[in-house]
Amino acid sequence: MAREAYLVPVVEAQVATLKKKTAVTTSWISIDAKGQSVILDVDKYAIMRRVQVHARDLRILDPMLSYPSTILGREKVIVLNLEHIKAIITAEEVLLRDPYDDNVIPIVAELKRRLPQDNLTCQDQGEEEEEHPSARNDMDTEEENEFPFEFRALEVALEAICSFLDARTRELEIDAYPALDELTSKISSRNLDRVRKLKSAMTRLTNRVQKVRDELEQLLDDDDDMADLYLSRKLAGACSPVSSFSVPSWYPPSPTIGSKISRTSRASAVTVEEDNDVEELEMLLEAYFMQIDSTLNKLTTLREYIDDTEDYINIQLDNHRNQLIQLELFVSSGTVCLSIYSLVAAIFGMNIPYTWKEGHEYMFKWVVILTGLLCTSTFTSIVSYARHKGLIGS
């Protein structure tokens, strides 16, 4: 009995520990240069050890924290936080968070499709090189100018986020323009509430697009930040005899990167100017900067259309308000004239014995006629004065 009583808390403690570990585990997918993927259910510490990234950089990818869109270049990785795209890019693999998310699944498929293409091209070039040894130098030149792995992955991410935001913008335009046109034709509470919701959605979407655009603009304005994104170049420079005589122990073997390193070692032409050359990445970022800027221009145009619609509605409301004021002026003038008529009637209707009332019954019709003419002339004078001062329309 005592032994059983001792085992119960131990089992409970193990279950609690297992639940705790499971609670902090996150799903990642690793895609290498061959397009092969592996699902990783690991915690953040395993990711930190795998790609050697700091905790503060990994915290940017936490969906529970509201971090803006960010592209960070570190010594060995690129930390990418673009809306739902939360990835860590190294020189030979891409780690993508939440691979089962509906918005991330197409990106995973696109990475698998586009990352291995250059490798297949390299294999074909290798076969041609064996058949034609004289073309070896041309092959080396083409290999040196090929798009690095990290830029291919970055291009897929930028294309995905730009297309995603542009699609959201088009959907918003499809809903917004008919709603605004309907509101201009008929001002109602239902149409006003619909436009209010669309304007709120447009404001949120504009902020999201603006953050991505600002991040790309910040990268384009700083060559040092763009140079930090050249992971393959930094790796080749660290492994070449010019800068080092030994390969770092943290870097796993890779045929693709190894071939780049050997060619760089043979050429030994990695200079400071070449290290600072960011034209390739700058052209890539400028292309997607123009695309995201075009999306922002669409939202700006939509905002201006909404502002114009609001101005038009305000003008309409002001016009209706002026018409109500004119109507109130006519009603008030008529009320004053009727008050005069009622005053005369009240005076003559007093039940007080006066001698001048006797024998003058014929005066009743003249009093009614003269009082009516007085009220009519008073009303006409008020309306004429209002038109003369421009208070009512002609």
PDB file of N, CA, C and O in Angstrom, residues 54-127:
ATOM      1  N   HIS A  54      19.366  34.196 -31.892  1.00  0.00           N
ATOM      2  CA  HIS A  54      19.131  34.674 -30.539  1.00  0.00           C
ATOM      3  C   HIS A  54      17.650  34.603 -30.191  1.00  0.00           C
ATOM      4  O   HIS A  54      16.773  34.616 -31.066  1.00  0.00           O
ATOM      5  N   ALA A  55      17.379  34.559 -28.907  1.00  0.00           N
ATOM      6  CA  ALA A  55      15.989  34.468 -28.445  1.00  0.00           C
ATOM      7  C   ALA A  55      15.204  35.720 -28.799  1.00  0.00           C
ATOM      8  O   ALA A  55      14.017  35.656 -29.112  1.00  0.00           O
ATOM      9  N   ARG A  56      15.855  36.880 -28.761  1.00  0.00           N
ATOM     10  CA  ARG A  56      15.145  38.123 -29.079  1.00  0.00           C
ATOM     11  C   ARG A  56      14.729  38.164 -30.544  1.00  0.00           C
ATOM     12  O   ARG A  56      13.704  38.757 -30.892  1.00  0.00           O
ATOM     13  N   ASP A  57      15.531  37.533 -31.427  1.00  0.00           N
ATOM     14  CA  ASP A  57      15.154  37.466 -32.840  1.00  0.00           C
ATOM     15  C   ASP A  57      14.040  36.441 -33.060  1.00  0.00           C
ATOM     16  O   ASP A  57      13.141  36.666 -33.875  1.00  0.00           O
ATOM     17  N   LEU A  58      14.101  35.340 -32.330  1.00  0.00           N
ATOM     18  CA  LEU A  58      13.058  34.325 -32.456  1.00  0.00           C
ATOM     19  C   LEU A  58      11.732  34.814 -31.886  1.00  0.00           C
ATOM     20  O   LEU A  58      10.656  34.387 -32.319  1.00  0.00           O
ATOM     21  N   ARG A  59      11.802  35.720 -30.930  1.00  0.00           N
ATOM     22  CA  ARG A  59      10.582  36.269 -30.330  1.00  0.00           C
ATOM     23  C   ARG A  59       9.780  37.077 -31.358  1.00  0.00           C
ATOM     24  O   ARG A  59       8.565  37.253 -31.215  1.00  0.00           O
ATOM     25  N   ILE A  60      10.445  37.577 -32.376  1.00  0.00           N
ATOM     26  CA  ILE A  60       9.756  38.340 -33.420  1.00  0.00           C
ATOM     27  C   ILE A  60       8.743  37.464 -34.150  1.00  0.00           C
ATOM     28  O   ILE A  60       7.708  37.952 -34.615  1.00  0.00           O
ATOM     29  N   LEU A  61       9.014  36.164 -34.211  1.00  0.00           N
ATOM     30  CA  LEU A  61       8.145  35.242 -34.941  1.00  0.00           C
ATOM     31  C   LEU A  61       7.015  34.699 -34.082  1.00  0.00           C
ATOM     32  O   LEU A  61       6.253  33.849 -34.556  1.00  0.00           O
ATOM     33  N   ASP A  62       6.916  35.141 -32.854  1.00  0.00           N
ATOM     34  CA  ASP A  62       5.861  34.658 -31.971  1.00  0.00           C
ATOM     35  C   ASP A  62       4.532  35.305 -32.370  1.00  0.00           C
ATOM     36  O   ASP A  62       4.401  36.530 -32.317  1.00  0.00           O
ATOM     37  N   PRO A  63       3.530  34.513 -32.783  1.00  0.00           N
ATOM     38  CA  PRO A  63       2.251  35.119 -33.183  1.00  0.00           C
ATOM     39  C   PRO A  63       1.478  35.735 -32.032  1.00  0.00           C
ATOM     40  O   PRO A  63       0.568  36.534 -32.260  1.00  0.00           O
ATOM     41  N   MET A  64       1.829  35.390 -30.799  1.00  0.00           N
ATOM     42  CA  MET A  64       1.150  35.971 -29.652  1.00  0.00           C
ATOM     43  C   MET A  64       1.598  37.402 -29.387  1.00  0.00           C
ATOM     44  O   MET A  64       0.931  38.136 -28.653  1.00  0.00           O
ATOM     45  N   LEU A  65       2.727  37.801 -29.964  1.00  0.00           N
ATOM     46  CA  LEU A  65       3.260  39.155 -29.788  1.00  0.00           C
ATOM     47  C   LEU A  65       3.044  39.943 -31.082  1.00  0.00           C
ATOM     48  O   LEU A  65       3.224  39.420 -32.184  1.00  0.00           O
ATOM     49  N   SER A  66       2.655  41.178 -30.933  1.00  0.00           N
ATOM     50  CA  SER A  66       2.336  42.016 -32.092  1.00  0.00           C
ATOM     51  C   SER A  66       3.581  42.752 -32.567  1.00  0.00           C
ATOM     52  O   SER A  66       3.815  43.926 -32.233  1.00  0.00           O
ATOM     53  N   TYR A  67       4.388  42.060 -33.345  1.00  0.00           N
ATOM     54  CA  TYR A  67       5.568  42.683 -33.940  1.00  0.00           C
ATOM     55  C   TYR A  67       5.239  43.108 -35.372  1.00  0.00           C
ATOM     56  O   TYR A  67       4.531  42.394 -36.094  1.00  0.00           O
ATOM     57  N   PRO A  68       5.743  44.245 -35.810  1.00  0.00           N
ATOM     58  CA  PRO A  68       5.488  44.675 -37.198  1.00  0.00           C
ATOM     59  C   PRO A  68       6.259  43.813 -38.185  1.00  0.00           C
ATOM     60  O   PRO A  68       7.100  42.987 -37.801  1.00  0.00           O
ATOM     61  N   SER A  69       5.970  44.008 -39.452  1.00  0.00           N
ATOM     62  CA  SER A  69       6.675  43.265 -40.496  1.00  0.00           C
ATOM     63  C   SER A  69       8.164  43.599 -40.448  1.00  0.00           C
ATOM     64  O   SER A  69       8.551  44.772 -40.412  1.00  0.00           O
ATOM     65  N   THR A  70       8.978  42.541 -40.449  1.00  0.00           N
ATOM     66  CA  THR A  70      10.412  42.718 -40.235  1.00  0.00           C
ATOM     67  C   THR A  70      11.190  41.756 -41.115  1.00  0.00           C
ATOM     68  O   THR A  70      10.783  40.600 -41.290  1.00  0.00           O
ATOM     69  N   ILE A  71      12.308  42.242 -41.667  1.00  0.00           N
ATOM     70  CA  ILE A  71      13.280  41.407 -42.359  1.00  0.00           C
ATOM     71  C   ILE A  71      14.637  41.699 -41.733  1.00  0.00           C
ATOM     72  O   ILE A  71      15.204  42.779 -41.947  1.00  0.00           O
ATOM     73  N   LEU A  72      15.152  40.767 -40.957  1.00  0.00           N
ATOM     74  CA  LEU A  72      16.394  40.969 -40.221  1.00  0.00           C
ATOM     75  C   LEU A  72      17.488  40.088 -40.812  1.00  0.00           C
ATOM     76  O   LEU A  72      17.285  38.884 -41.008  1.00  0.00           O
ATOM     77  N   GLY A  73      18.636  40.678 -41.078  1.00  0.00           N
ATOM     78  CA  GLY A  73      19.791  39.926 -41.527  1.00  0.00           C
ATOM     79  C   GLY A  73      20.775  39.738 -40.389  1.00  0.00           C
ATOM     80  O   GLY A  73      21.287  40.710 -39.831  1.00  0.00           O
ATOM     81  N   ARG A  74      21.013  38.502 -40.023  1.00  0.00           N
ATOM     82  CA  ARG A  74      21.956  38.168 -38.955  1.00  0.00           C
ATOM     83  C   ARG A  74      23.178  37.475 -39.556  1.00  0.00           C
ATOM     84  O   ARG A  74      23.303  37.353 -40.767  1.00  0.00           O
ATOM     85  N   GLU A  75      24.069  37.023 -38.703  1.00  0.00           N
ATOM     86  CA  GLU A  75      25.320  36.453 -39.172  1.00  0.00           C
ATOM     87  C   GLU A  75      25.103  35.215 -40.035  1.00  0.00           C
ATOM     88  O   GLU A  75      25.750  35.031 -41.058  1.00  0.00           O
ATOM     89  N   LYS A  76      24.159  34.350 -39.631  1.00  0.00           N
ATOM     90  CA  LYS A  76      23.977  33.087 -40.329  1.00  0.00           C
ATOM     91  C   LYS A  76      22.551  32.861 -40.802  1.00  0.00           C
ATOM     92  O   LYS A  76      22.280  31.858 -41.463  1.00  0.00           O
ATOM     93  N   VAL A  77      21.629  33.747 -40.448  1.00  0.00           N
ATOM     94  CA  VAL A  77      20.225  33.529 -40.797  1.00  0.00           C
ATOM     95  C   VAL A  77      19.585  34.851 -41.219  1.00  0.00           C
ATOM     96  O   VAL A  77      20.121  35.933 -40.968  1.00  0.00           O
ATOM     97  N   ILE A  78      18.433  34.704 -41.848  1.00  0.00           N
ATOM     98  CA  ILE A  78      17.543  35.826 -42.135  1.00  0.00           C
ATOM     99  C   ILE A  78      16.232  35.548 -41.406  1.00  0.00           C
ATOM    100  O   ILE A  78      15.606  34.512 -41.634  1.00  0.00           O
ATOM    101  N   VAL A  79      15.854  36.449 -40.527  1.00  0.00           N
ATOM    102  CA  VAL A  79      14.611  36.316 -39.778  1.00  0.00           C
ATOM    103  C   VAL A  79      13.530  37.092 -40.526  1.00  0.00           C
ATOM    104  O   VAL A  79      13.675  38.299 -40.757  1.00  0.00           O
ATOM    105  N   LEU A  80      12.474  36.397 -40.885  1.00  0.00           N
ATOM    106  CA  LEU A  80      11.445  36.964 -41.752  1.00  0.00           C
ATOM    107  C   LEU A  80      10.101  36.927 -41.036  1.00  0.00           C
ATOM    108  O   LEU A  80       9.616  35.863 -40.661  1.00  0.00           O
ATOM    109  N   ASN A  81       9.528  38.107 -40.842  1.00  0.00           N
ATOM    110  CA  ASN A  81       8.193  38.213 -40.239  1.00  0.00           C
ATOM    111  C   ASN A  81       7.348  39.132 -41.117  1.00  0.00           C
ATOM    112  O   ASN A  81       7.407  40.350 -41.002  1.00  0.00           O
ATOM    113  N   LEU A  82       6.587  38.508 -42.007  1.00  0.00           N
ATOM    114  CA  LEU A  82       5.736  39.254 -42.936  1.00  0.00           C
ATOM    115  C   LEU A  82       4.311  38.719 -42.817  1.00  0.00           C
ATOM    116  O   LEU A  82       3.980  37.693 -43.429  1.00  0.00           O
ATOM    117  N   GLU A  83       3.514  39.375 -41.988  1.00  0.00           N
ATOM    118  CA  GLU A  83       2.135  38.953 -41.770  1.00  0.00           C
ATOM    119  C   GLU A  83       2.101  37.509 -41.268  1.00  0.00           C
ATOM    120  O   GLU A  83       2.638  37.209 -40.220  1.00  0.00           O
ATOM    121  N   HIS A  84       1.514  36.594 -42.037  1.00  0.00           N
ATOM    122  CA  HIS A  84       1.423  35.195 -41.638  1.00  0.00           C
ATOM    123  C   HIS A  84       2.678  34.403 -42.004  1.00  0.00           C
ATOM    124  O   HIS A  84       2.797  33.241 -41.609  1.00  0.00           O
ATOM    125  N   ILE A  85       3.598  35.003 -42.739  1.00  0.00           N
ATOM    126  CA  ILE A  85       4.835  34.323 -43.123  1.00  0.00           C
ATOM    127  C   ILE A  85       5.880  34.581 -42.035  1.00  0.00           C
ATOM    128  O   ILE A  85       6.406  35.689 -41.922  1.00  0.00           O
ATOM    129  N   LYS A  86       6.164  33.559 -41.270  1.00  0.00           N
ATOM    130  CA  LYS A  86       7.149  33.653 -40.193  1.00  0.00           C
ATOM    131  C   LYS A  86       8.188  32.575 -40.452  1.00  0.00           C
ATOM    132  O   LYS A  86       7.918  31.383 -40.244  1.00  0.00           O
ATOM    133  N   ALA A  87       9.361  32.996 -40.915  1.00  0.00           N
ATOM    134  CA  ALA A  87      10.346  32.032 -41.399  1.00  0.00           C
ATOM    135  C   ALA A  87      11.738  32.428 -40.946  1.00  0.00           C
ATOM    136  O   ALA A  87      12.012  33.591 -40.609  1.00  0.00           O
ATOM    137  N   ILE A  88      12.596  31.415 -40.927  1.00  0.00           N
ATOM    138  CA  ILE A  88      14.027  31.600 -40.690  1.00  0.00           C
ATOM    139  C   ILE A  88      14.744  30.995 -41.885  1.00  0.00           C
ATOM    140  O   ILE A  88      14.586  29.803 -42.177  1.00  0.00           O
ATOM    141  N   ILE A  89      15.511  31.797 -42.580  1.00  0.00           N
ATOM    142  CA  ILE A  89      16.199  31.367 -43.796  1.00  0.00           C
ATOM    143  C   ILE A  89      17.689  31.277 -43.510  1.00  0.00           C
ATOM    144  O   ILE A  89      18.293  32.243 -43.016  1.00  0.00           O
ATOM    145  N   THR A  90      18.283  30.133 -43.791  1.00  0.00           N
ATOM    146  CA  THR A  90      19.719  29.958 -43.706  1.00  0.00           C
ATOM    147  C   THR A  90      20.283  29.801 -45.111  1.00  0.00           C
ATOM    148  O   THR A  90      19.565  29.957 -46.102  1.00  0.00           O
ATOM    149  N   ALA A  91      21.564  29.469 -45.192  1.00  0.00           N
ATOM    150  CA  ALA A  91      22.193  29.332 -46.500  1.00  0.00           C
ATOM    151  C   ALA A  91      21.799  28.051 -47.204  1.00  0.00           C
ATOM    152  O   ALA A  91      22.071  27.903 -48.408  1.00  0.00           O
ATOM    153  N   GLU A  92      21.132  27.120 -46.516  1.00  0.00           N
ATOM    154  CA  GLU A  92      20.784  25.860 -47.166  1.00  0.00           C
ATOM    155  C   GLU A  92      19.426  25.293 -46.764  1.00  0.00           C
ATOM    156  O   GLU A  92      19.045  24.225 -47.232  1.00  0.00           O
ATOM    157  N   GLU A  93      18.661  25.990 -45.920  1.00  0.00           N
ATOM    158  CA  GLU A  93      17.327  25.506 -45.580  1.00  0.00           C
ATOM    159  C   GLU A  93      16.444  26.675 -45.155  1.00  0.00           C
ATOM    160  O   GLU A  93      16.933  27.752 -44.798  1.00  0.00           O
ATOM    161  N   VAL A  94      15.143  26.421 -45.214  1.00  0.00           N
ATOM    162  CA  VAL A  94      14.146  27.396 -44.783  1.00  0.00           C
ATOM    163  C   VAL A  94      13.303  26.743 -43.697  1.00  0.00           C
ATOM    164  O   VAL A  94      12.789  25.635 -43.888  1.00  0.00           O
ATOM    165  N   LEU A  95      13.156  27.432 -42.570  1.00  0.00           N
ATOM    166  CA  LEU A  95      12.295  26.977 -41.488  1.00  0.00           C
ATOM    167  C   LEU A  95      11.059  27.871 -41.476  1.00  0.00           C
ATOM    168  O   LEU A  95      11.169  29.080 -41.275  1.00  0.00           O
ATOM    169  N   LEU A  96       9.905  27.273 -41.706  1.00  0.00           N
ATOM    170  CA  LEU A  96       8.654  28.015 -41.801  1.00  0.00           C
ATOM    171  C   LEU A  96       7.741  27.591 -40.667  1.00  0.00           C
ATOM    172  O   LEU A  96       7.529  26.394 -40.437  1.00  0.00           O
ATOM    173  N   ARG A  97       7.213  28.576 -39.951  1.00  0.00           N
ATOM    174  CA  ARG A  97       6.377  28.288 -38.792  1.00  0.00           C
ATOM    175  C   ARG A  97       4.922  28.050 -39.226  1.00  0.00           C
ATOM    176  O   ARG A  97       4.444  28.617 -40.197  1.00  0.00           O
ATOM    177  N   ASP A  98       4.228  27.207 -38.444  1.00  0.00           N
ATOM    178  CA  ASP A  98       2.813  26.877 -38.660  1.00  0.00           C
ATOM    179  C   ASP A  98       2.560  26.421 -40.094  1.00  0.00           C
ATOM    180  O   ASP A  98       1.843  27.076 -40.860  1.00  0.00           O
ATOM    181  N   PRO A  99       3.143  25.286 -40.493  1.00  0.00           N
ATOM    182  CA  PRO A  99       2.986  24.849 -41.897  1.00  0.00           C
ATOM    183  C   PRO A  99       1.584  24.395 -42.249  1.00  0.00           C
ATOM    184  O   PRO A  99       1.258  24.264 -43.433  1.00  0.00           O
ATOM    185  N   TYR A 100       0.725  24.146 -41.253  1.00  0.00           N
ATOM    186  CA  TYR A 100      -0.630  23.676 -41.531  1.00  0.00           C
ATOM    187  C   TYR A 100      -1.632  24.825 -41.618  1.00  0.00           C
ATOM    188  O   TYR A 100      -2.824  24.578 -41.790  1.00  0.00           O
ATOM    189  N   ASP A 101      -1.163  26.053 -41.503  1.00  0.00           N
ATOM    190  CA  ASP A 101      -2.051  27.193 -41.648  1.00  0.00           C
ATOM    191  C   ASP A 101      -2.502  27.316 -43.102  1.00  0.00           C
ATOM    192  O   ASP A 101      -1.739  27.049 -44.031  1.00  0.00           O
ATOM    193  N   ASP A 102      -3.760  27.721 -43.277  1.00  0.00           N
ATOM    194  CA  ASP A 102      -4.311  27.798 -44.636  1.00  0.00           C
ATOM    195  C   ASP A 102      -3.550  28.774 -45.518  1.00  0.00           C
ATOM    196  O   ASP A 102      -3.439  28.564 -46.738  1.00  0.00           O
ATOM    197  N   ASN A 103      -3.035  29.854 -44.934  1.00  0.00           N
ATOM    198  CA  ASN A 103      -2.294  30.838 -45.718  1.00  0.00           C
ATOM    199  C   ASN A 103      -0.844  30.419 -45.958  1.00  0.00           C
ATOM    200  O   ASN A 103      -0.190  30.963 -46.853  1.00  0.00           O
ATOM    201  N   VAL A 104      -0.348  29.482 -45.165  1.00  0.00           N
ATOM    202  CA  VAL A 104       1.056  29.068 -45.283  1.00  0.00           C
ATOM    203  C   VAL A 104       1.209  27.870 -46.212  1.00  0.00           C
ATOM    204  O   VAL A 104       2.263  27.694 -46.834  1.00  0.00           O
ATOM    205  N   ILE A 105       0.167  27.051 -46.335  1.00  0.00           N
ATOM    206  CA  ILE A 105       0.261  25.844 -47.175  1.00  0.00           C
ATOM    207  C   ILE A 105       0.658  26.178 -48.619  1.00  0.00           C
ATOM    208  O   ILE A 105       1.534  25.512 -49.188  1.00  0.00           O
ATOM    209  N   PRO A 106       0.075  27.200 -49.281  1.00  0.00           N
ATOM    210  CA  PRO A 106       0.535  27.516 -50.650  1.00  0.00           C
ATOM    211  C   PRO A 106       1.998  27.952 -50.705  1.00  0.00           C
ATOM    212  O   PRO A 106       2.685  27.686 -51.696  1.00  0.00           O
ATOM    213  N   ILE A 107       2.471  28.606 -49.660  1.00  0.00           N
ATOM    214  CA  ILE A 107       3.870  29.043 -49.643  1.00  0.00           C
ATOM    215  C   ILE A 107       4.800  27.849 -49.543  1.00  0.00           C
ATOM    216  O   ILE A 107       5.860  27.802 -50.195  1.00  0.00           O
ATOM    217  N   VAL A 108       4.427  26.863 -48.732  1.00  0.00           N
ATOM    218  CA  VAL A 108       5.233  25.649 -48.626  1.00  0.00           C
ATOM    219  C   VAL A 108       5.310  24.949 -49.979  1.00  0.00           C
ATOM    220  O   VAL A 108       6.391  24.519 -50.414  1.00  0.00           O
ATOM    221  N   ALA A 109       4.181  24.844 -50.659  1.00  0.00           N
ATOM    222  CA  ALA A 109       4.179  24.213 -51.976  1.00  0.00           C
ATOM    223  C   ALA A 109       5.035  24.990 -52.977  1.00  0.00           C
ATOM    224  O   ALA A 109       5.757  24.391 -53.797  1.00  0.00           O
ATOM    225  N   GLU A 110       4.982  26.317 -52.906  1.00  0.00           N
ATOM    226  CA  GLU A 110       5.786  27.136 -53.819  1.00  0.00           C
ATOM    227  C   GLU A 110       7.274  27.005 -53.528  1.00  0.00           C
ATOM    228  O   GLU A 110       8.098  26.961 -54.455  1.00  0.00           O
ATOM    229  N   LEU A 111       7.637  26.931 -52.263  1.00  0.00           N
ATOM    230  CA  LEU A 111       9.047  26.726 -51.910  1.00  0.00           C
ATOM    231  C   LEU A 111       9.549  25.381 -52.414  1.00  0.00           C
ATOM    232  O   LEU A 111      10.667  25.279 -52.938  1.00  0.00           O
ATOM    233  N   LYS A 112       8.753  24.351 -52.250  1.00  0.00           N
ATOM    234  CA  LYS A 112       9.162  23.037 -52.737  1.00  0.00           C
ATOM    235  C   LYS A 112       9.324  23.030 -54.252  1.00  0.00           C
ATOM    236  O   LYS A 112      10.158  22.302 -54.794  1.00  0.00           O
ATOM    237  N   ARG A 113       8.531  23.824 -54.928  1.00  0.00           N
ATOM    238  CA  ARG A 113       8.582  23.839 -56.387  1.00  0.00           C
ATOM    239  C   ARG A 113       9.736  24.661 -56.935  1.00  0.00           C
ATOM    240  O   ARG A 113      10.380  24.272 -57.920  1.00  0.00           O
ATOM    241  N   ARG A 114      10.041  25.767 -56.278  1.00  0.00           N
ATOM    242  CA  ARG A 114      10.994  26.716 -56.861  1.00  0.00           C
ATOM    243  C   ARG A 114      12.408  26.602 -56.310  1.00  0.00           C
ATOM    244  O   ARG A 114      13.358  27.000 -56.984  1.00  0.00           O
ATOM    245  N   LEU A 115      12.566  26.097 -55.112  1.00  0.00           N
ATOM    246  CA  LEU A 115      13.920  26.025 -54.558  1.00  0.00           C
ATOM    247  C   LEU A 115      14.825  25.045 -55.301  1.00  0.00           C
ATOM    248  O   LEU A 115      16.004  25.327 -55.483  1.00  0.00           O
ATOM    249  N   PRO A 116      14.371  23.876 -55.736  1.00  0.00           N
ATOM    250  CA  PRO A 116      15.299  22.928 -56.372  1.00  0.00           C
ATOM    251  C   PRO A 116      15.615  23.220 -57.818  1.00  0.00           C
ATOM    252  O   PRO A 116      16.420  22.525 -58.398  1.00  0.00           O
ATOM    253  N   GLN A 117      15.030  24.213 -58.422  1.00  0.00           N
ATOM    254  CA  GLN A 117      15.207  24.422 -59.861  1.00  0.00           C
ATOM    255  C   GLN A 117      16.652  24.696 -60.226  1.00  0.00           C
ATOM    256  O   GLN A 117      17.182  24.126 -61.169  1.00  0.00           O
ATOM    257  N   ASP A 118      17.289  25.573 -59.475  1.00  0.00           N
ATOM    258  CA  ASP A 118      18.674  25.916 -59.792  1.00  0.00           C
ATOM    259  C   ASP A 118      19.596  24.729 -59.593  1.00  0.00           C
ATOM    260  O   ASP A 118      20.614  24.597 -60.265  1.00  0.00           O
ATOM    261  N   ASN A 119      19.267  23.851 -58.637  1.00  0.00           N
ATOM    262  CA  ASN A 119      20.106  22.689 -58.427  1.00  0.00           C
ATOM    263  C   ASN A 119      20.049  21.736 -59.616  1.00  0.00           C
ATOM    264  O   ASN A 119      21.037  21.150 -60.021  1.00  0.00           O
ATOM    265  N   LEU A 120      18.798  21.586 -60.177  1.00  0.00           N
ATOM    266  CA  LEU A 120      18.687  20.754 -61.361  1.00  0.00           C
ATOM    267  C   LEU A 120      19.458  21.355 -62.520  1.00  0.00           C
ATOM    268  O   LEU A 120      20.074  20.638 -63.310  1.00  0.00           O
ATOM    269  N   THR A 121      19.448  22.682 -62.612  1.00  0.00           N
ATOM    270  CA  THR A 121      20.218  23.346 -63.659  1.00  0.00           C
ATOM    271  C   THR A 121      21.706  23.094 -63.486  1.00  0.00           C
ATOM    272  O   THR A 121      22.437  22.870 -64.443  1.00  0.00           O
ATOM    273  N   CYS A 122      22.163  23.101 -62.259  1.00  0.00           N
ATOM    274  CA  CYS A 122      23.581  22.860 -61.984  1.00  0.00           C
ATOM    275  C   CYS A 122      23.967  21.437 -62.378  1.00  0.00           C
ATOM    276  O   CYS A 122      25.061  21.199 -62.887  1.00  0.00           O
ATOM    277  N   GLN A 123      23.065  20.454 -62.137  1.00  0.00           N
ATOM    278  CA  GLN A 123      23.375  19.094 -62.510  1.00  0.00           C
ATOM    279  C   GLN A 123      23.492  18.971 -64.025  1.00  0.00           C
ATOM    280  O   GLN A 123      24.383  18.290 -64.541  1.00  0.00           O
ATOM    281  N   ASP A 124      22.574  19.620 -64.758  1.00  0.00           N
ATOM    282  CA  ASP A 124      22.648  19.573 -66.220  1.00  0.00           C
ATOM    283  C   ASP A 124      23.932  20.219 -66.720  1.00  0.00           C
ATOM    284  O   ASP A 124      24.566  19.728 -67.647  1.00  0.00           O
ATOM    285  N   GLN A 125      24.323  21.318 -66.070  1.00  0.00           N
ATOM    286  CA  GLN A 125      25.551  21.974 -66.481  1.00  0.00           C
ATOM    287  C   GLN A 125      26.758  21.091 -66.185  1.00  0.00           C
ATOM    288  O   GLN A 125      27.745  21.088 -66.912  1.00  0.00           O
ATOM    289  N   GLY A 126      26.685  20.299 -65.098  1.00  0.00           N
ATOM    290  CA  GLY A 126      27.781  19.400 -64.774  1.00  0.00           C
ATOM    291  C   GLY A 126      27.948  18.318 -65.816  1.00  0.00           C
ATOM    292  O   GLY A 126      29.066  17.936 -66.179  1.00  0.00           O
ATOM    293  N   GLU A 127      26.815  17.803 -66.327  1.00  0.00           N
ATOM    294  CA  GLU A 127      26.900  16.798 -67.382  1.00  0.00           C
ATOM    295  C   GLU A 127      27.497  17.383 -68.648  1.00  0.00           C
ATOM    296  O   GLU A 127      28.307  16.754 -69.323  1.00  0.00           O
TER     297      GLU A 127
END
